[in-house]
Each structure stands twice: as structure tokens, then as C-alpha cells.
PDB file of C-alpha atoms in Angstrom:
ATOM      1  CA  MET A   1      91.621 158.654  16.020  1.00  0.00           C
ATOM      2  CA  THR A   2      88.909 157.209  13.819  1.00  0.00           C
ATOM      3  CA  PRO A   3      85.926 155.492  15.467  1.00  0.00           C
ATOM      4  CA  ARG A   4      87.072 152.080  14.105  1.00  0.00           C
ATOM      5  CA  ILE A   5      90.499 152.327  15.708  1.00  0.00           C
ATOM      6  CA  LEU A   6      89.293 153.578  19.100  1.00  0.00           C
ATOM      7  CA  PRO A   7      87.914 150.193  20.332  1.00  0.00           C
ATOM      8  CA  GLN A   8      91.145 148.474  19.286  1.00  0.00           C
ATOM      9  CA  ALA A   9      93.253 151.106  21.053  1.00  0.00           C
ATOM     10  CA  LEU A  10      91.176 150.708  24.211  1.00  0.00           C
ATOM     11  CA  ALA A  11      91.575 146.925  24.083  1.00  0.00           C
ATOM     12  CA  VAL A  12      95.356 147.257  23.690  1.00  0.00           C
ATOM     13  CA  ALA A  13      95.486 149.765  26.560  1.00  0.00           C
ATOM     14  CA  ALA A  14      93.433 147.454  28.813  1.00  0.00           C
ATOM     15  CA  LEU A  15      95.727 144.546  27.984  1.00  0.00           C
ATOM     16  CA  ALA A  16      98.811 146.641  28.738  1.00  0.00           C
ATOM     17  CA  VAL A  17      97.384 147.756  32.083  1.00  0.00           C
ATOM     18  CA  SER A  18      96.484 144.183  33.035  1.00  0.00           C
ATOM     19  CA  LEU A  19      99.991 142.991  32.172  1.00  0.00           C
ATOM     20  CA  TRP A  20     101.638 145.726  34.229  1.00  0.00           C
ATOM     21  CA  ALA A  21      99.192 145.839  37.128  1.00  0.00           C
ATOM     22  CA  PRO A  22     100.567 144.206  40.253  1.00  0.00           C
ATOM     23  CA  PRO A  23      98.854 140.875  40.978  1.00  0.00           C
ATOM     24  CA  ALA A  24      96.642 140.423  44.004  1.00  0.00           C
ATOM     25  CA  HIS A  25      98.824 138.932  46.702  1.00  0.00           C
ATOM     26  CA  ALA A  26      98.144 137.022  49.872  1.00  0.00           C
ATOM     27  CA  ALA A  27      98.893 140.295  51.644  1.00  0.00           C
ATOM     28  CA  ASP A  28      95.370 141.321  50.671  1.00  0.00           C
ATOM     29  CA  THR A  29      93.803 138.446  52.610  1.00  0.00           C
ATOM     30  CA  LEU A  30      92.779 137.746  56.161  1.00  0.00           C
ATOM     31  CA  PHE A  31      95.215 134.816  56.019  1.00  0.00           C
ATOM     32  CA  ALA A  32      98.121 137.237  55.629  1.00  0.00           C
ATOM     33  CA  ASP A  33      96.703 139.628  58.235  1.00  0.00           C
ATOM     34  CA  LEU A  34      96.594 136.731  60.702  1.00  0.00           C
ATOM     35  CA  GLY A  35     100.300 136.148  60.093  1.00  0.00           C
ATOM     36  CA  GLY A  36     100.043 133.201  57.730  1.00  0.00           C
ATOM     37  CA  LEU A  37     100.290 129.547  58.595  1.00  0.00           C
ATOM     38  CA  PRO A  38     102.996 129.825  61.303  1.00  0.00           C
ATOM     39  CA  VAL A  39     100.928 132.253  63.384  1.00  0.00           C
ATOM     40  CA  ILE A  40      97.700 130.362  62.726  1.00  0.00           C
ATOM     41  CA  ARG A  41      99.373 127.141  63.919  1.00  0.00           C
ATOM     42  CA  GLN A  42     100.696 128.789  67.082  1.00  0.00           C
ATOM     43  CA  THR A  43      97.381 130.513  67.757  1.00  0.00           C
ATOM     44  CA  VAL A  44      95.489 127.241  67.407  1.00  0.00           C
ATOM     45  CA  HIS A  45      98.003 125.525  69.694  1.00  0.00           C
ATOM     46  CA  ASP A  46      97.490 128.252  72.299  1.00  0.00           C
ATOM     47  CA  PHE A  47      93.715 128.042  71.747  1.00  0.00           C
ATOM     48  CA  MET A  48      93.825 124.295  72.471  1.00  0.00           C
ATOM     49  CA  THR A  49      95.899 124.926  75.596  1.00  0.00           C
ATOM     50  CA  ASN A  50      93.360 127.511  76.754  1.00  0.00           C
ATOM     51  CA  MET A  51      90.382 125.225  76.074  1.00  0.00           C
ATOM     52  CA  LEU A  52      91.921 122.295  77.897  1.00  0.00           C
ATOM     53  CA  ALA A  53      92.666 124.507  80.907  1.00  0.00           C
ATOM     54  CA  ASP A  54      89.187 126.063  80.873  1.00  0.00           C
ATOM     55  CA  ALA A  55      86.968 124.319  83.439  1.00  0.00           C
ATOM     56  CA  ARG A  56      83.899 125.577  81.568  1.00  0.00           C
ATOM     57  CA  ILE A  57      84.698 123.633  78.393  1.00  0.00           C
ATOM     58  CA  ARG A  58      87.515 121.108  78.820  1.00  0.00           C
ATOM     59  CA  HIS A  59      85.075 118.257  79.540  1.00  0.00           C
ATOM     60  CA  THR A  60      83.905 118.339  75.914  1.00  0.00           C
ATOM     61  CA  PHE A  61      87.340 117.145  74.778  1.00  0.00           C
ATOM     62  CA  GLU A  62      87.601 114.120  77.103  1.00  0.00           C
ATOM     63  CA  HIS A  63      87.103 111.584  74.296  1.00  0.00           C
ATOM     64  CA  SER A  64      88.701 113.567  71.481  1.00  0.00           C
ATOM     65  CA  ASN A  65      91.821 112.945  69.466  1.00  0.00           C
ATOM     66  CA  LEU A  66      93.429 116.240  70.477  1.00  0.00           C
ATOM     67  CA  LYS A  67      96.092 116.152  67.759  1.00  0.00           C
ATOM     68  CA  ARG A  68      93.395 115.728  65.108  1.00  0.00           C
ATOM     69  CA  VAL A  69      91.273 118.514  66.613  1.00  0.00           C
ATOM     70  CA  GLU A  70      94.266 120.849  66.487  1.00  0.00           C
ATOM     71  CA  ASP A  71      95.154 119.859  62.912  1.00  0.00           C
ATOM     72  CA  MET A  72      91.565 120.337  61.736  1.00  0.00           C
ATOM     73  CA  LEU A  73      91.335 123.757  63.418  1.00  0.00           C
ATOM     74  CA  VAL A  74      94.519 124.848  61.655  1.00  0.00           C
ATOM     75  CA  GLU A  75      93.101 123.692  58.303  1.00  0.00           C
ATOM     76  CA  GLN A  76      89.767 125.343  58.987  1.00  0.00           C
ATOM     77  CA  PHE A  77      91.190 128.706  60.085  1.00  0.00           C
ATOM     78  CA  CYS A  78      93.653 128.676  57.185  1.00  0.00           C
ATOM     79  CA  MET A  79      90.966 127.908  54.605  1.00  0.00           C
ATOM     80  CA  LEU A  80      88.368 130.311  56.010  1.00  0.00           C
ATOM     81  CA  SER A  81      90.884 133.138  56.047  1.00  0.00           C
ATOM     82  CA  GLY A  82      91.793 132.696  52.382  1.00  0.00           C
ATOM     83  CA  GLY A  83      94.943 130.647  52.859  1.00  0.00           C
ATOM     84  CA  PRO A  84      96.146 127.728  50.749  1.00  0.00           C
ATOM     85  CA  CYS A  85      94.683 125.013  52.989  1.00  0.00           C
ATOM     86  CA  THR A  86      91.755 122.679  52.396  1.00  0.00           C
ATOM     87  CA  TYR A  87      89.623 121.632  55.332  1.00  0.00           C
ATOM     88  CA  THR A  88      89.557 117.828  55.364  1.00  0.00           C
ATOM     89  CA  GLY A  89      87.531 117.375  58.552  1.00  0.00           C
ATOM     90  CA  ASP A  90      83.945 116.366  58.987  1.00  0.00           C
ATOM     91  CA  PRO A  91      81.052 118.859  58.932  1.00  0.00           C
ATOM     92  CA  MET A  92      80.644 120.831  62.162  1.00  0.00           C
ATOM     93  CA  LYS A  93      77.141 119.509  62.794  1.00  0.00           C
ATOM     94  CA  GLU A  94      78.397 115.926  62.594  1.00  0.00           C
ATOM     95  CA  VAL A  95      81.495 116.560  64.733  1.00  0.00           C
ATOM     96  CA  HIS A  96      79.517 118.181  67.546  1.00  0.00           C
ATOM     97  CA  GLN A  97      76.484 115.890  67.433  1.00  0.00           C
ATOM     98  CA  GLY A  98      75.682 114.492  70.852  1.00  0.00           C
ATOM     99  CA  LEU A  99      77.939 116.902  72.774  1.00  0.00           C
ATOM    100  CA  LYS A 100      74.922 118.943  73.928  1.00  0.00           C
ATOM    101  CA  LEU A 101      76.814 122.207  73.731  1.00  0.00           C
ATOM    102  CA  THR A 102      75.201 125.391  74.986  1.00  0.00           C
ATOM    103  CA  ASN A 103      75.638 129.028  74.060  1.00  0.00           C
ATOM    104  CA  ALA A 104      77.736 129.377  77.223  1.00  0.00           C
ATOM    105  CA  ASP A 105      80.066 126.630  75.935  1.00  0.00           C
ATOM    106  CA  PHE A 106      80.343 128.360  72.572  1.00  0.00           C
ATOM    107  CA  ASN A 107      81.066 131.701  74.243  1.00  0.00           C
ATOM    108  CA  ALA A 108      83.779 130.087  76.395  1.00  0.00           C
ATOM    109  CA  LEU A 109      85.451 128.795  73.220  1.00  0.00           C
ATOM    110  CA  VAL A 110      85.319 132.259  71.688  1.00  0.00           C
ATOM    111  CA  GLU A 111      86.920 133.762  74.794  1.00  0.00           C
ATOM    112  CA  ASP A 112      89.667 131.102  74.724  1.00  0.00           C
ATOM    113  CA  LEU A 113      90.311 131.848  71.050  1.00  0.00           C
ATOM    114  CA  GLN A 114      90.432 135.600  71.673  1.00  0.00           C
ATOM    115  CA  GLN A 115      93.010 135.069  74.426  1.00  0.00           C
ATOM    116  CA  ALA A 116      95.123 132.979  72.046  1.00  0.00           C
ATOM    117  CA  MET A 117      94.885 135.633  69.334  1.00  0.00           C
ATOM    118  CA  ASP A 118      95.836 138.353  71.835  1.00  0.00           C
ATOM    119  CA  LYS A 119      98.839 136.281  72.938  1.00  0.00           C
ATOM    120  CA  ASN A 120      99.958 136.009  69.303  1.00  0.00           C
ATOM    121  CA  GLY A 121      99.646 139.741  68.618  1.00  0.00           C
ATOM    122  CA  ILE A 122      96.703 139.507  66.229  1.00  0.00           C
ATOM    123  CA  PRO A 123      95.057 142.941  66.052  1.00  0.00           C
ATOM    124  CA  PHE A 124      91.493 143.280  67.364  1.00  0.00           C
ATOM    125  CA  ARG A 125      90.082 144.171  63.929  1.00  0.00           C
ATOM    126  CA  THR A 126      91.679 141.071  62.397  1.00  0.00           C
ATOM    127  CA  GLN A 127      90.350 138.937  65.250  1.00  0.00           C
ATOM    128  CA  ASN A 128      86.853 140.199  64.529  1.00  0.00           C
ATOM    129  CA  ARG A 129      87.177 139.312  60.850  1.00  0.00           C
ATOM    130  CA  LEU A 130      88.041 135.704  61.736  1.00  0.00           C
ATOM    131  CA  LEU A 131      85.337 135.504  64.405  1.00  0.00           C
ATOM    132  CA  ALA A 132      82.772 136.753  61.874  1.00  0.00           C
ATOM    133  CA  LEU A 133      83.638 133.763  59.656  1.00  0.00           C
ATOM    134  CA  LEU A 134      83.408 131.346  62.578  1.00  0.00           C
ATOM    135  CA  ALA A 135      80.201 132.740  64.130  1.00  0.00           C
ATOM    136  CA  PRO A 136      77.768 130.967  61.760  1.00  0.00           C
ATOM    137  CA  MET A 137      79.130 127.648  63.048  1.00  0.00           C
ATOM    138  CA  GLN A 138      77.255 128.286  66.276  1.00  0.00           C
ATOM    139  CA  ARG A 139      74.110 126.972  64.552  1.00  0.00           C
ATOM    140  CA  ASP A 140      75.808 123.645  63.871  1.00  0.00           C
ATOM    141  CA  THR A 141      77.540 123.229  67.215  1.00  0.00           C
ATOM    142  CA  VAL A 142      75.073 124.480  69.855  1.00  0.00           C
ATOM    143  CA  THR A 143      72.306 121.937  70.378  1.00  0.00           C
ATOM    144  CA  ARG A 144      70.701 122.960  73.689  1.00  0.00           C
TER     145      ARG A 144
END
């Protein structure tokens, strides 16, 4: 092959590979590993049930629209995990302003979420991947 034809042949080969290469699918995302939207919805529902039964944290939801909280958590978990959702809620700092949450409150929420994920058969490694995305929110939610 002459030097002039080699770059063209490489370009054609690259194009052929890109056309035949399998596309990246949702199966490659945390969203899929969590079980997709049905499992995220059920996990969030169980998470809400756990939080509302948890004497350490339930008081923080006394004046909340629980349906909206649940819907926003579903959107947030879906979006953060690479799913097709868009989070339409308010910023975490704004939502939690004035609640005077502590690290103990935050840790209670994490425990309640872990119990919900366990109940829904989400593997430990996958749980940790979601928790790693949620952990930075501690800065915006814990105020004392």
C-alpha cells in the first residue's frame, strides 16, 4: 500500500469499526445496575417508609409534602445514576435550609437508604456507587 492510500484505508477501517461496534447501552450505567426506574421507585418508596418510621429523623418531615419528596428523590437518584430523568427540584442547600440537620441525621438517612437498597436486592458495590454520588450533598444539608 502506498503512503498516500494508507491514511484513507485507516479512515475507512475506523468508520467500518464504528458502524459495526455495539453502541453503549444503559446496561453500562449505574442506572441499569440499580435495576432501572422501577427498582429506583420502589427503593425510594421503601426509603421514605424507613425514614418516616425512624425516630431519629422522622421529625424533619413533619411539614413536608411527602409525595413531592418521594418524586424528587426518584428524579434525583435516576439522574445521578445516569438514567433518563431530569431533577426538577430545588437545590439541596435551599431545600434543607433551616432544618438544622446534624451529621447524625445525615447518617440516619444513609442507614435508612441502605436498608431500602438491601430490601430491593441492590448489591453492596452498586449501593456504594450511588452513595458516593450522594455523599457530597452532606455539605449542603448538614448545618450544625
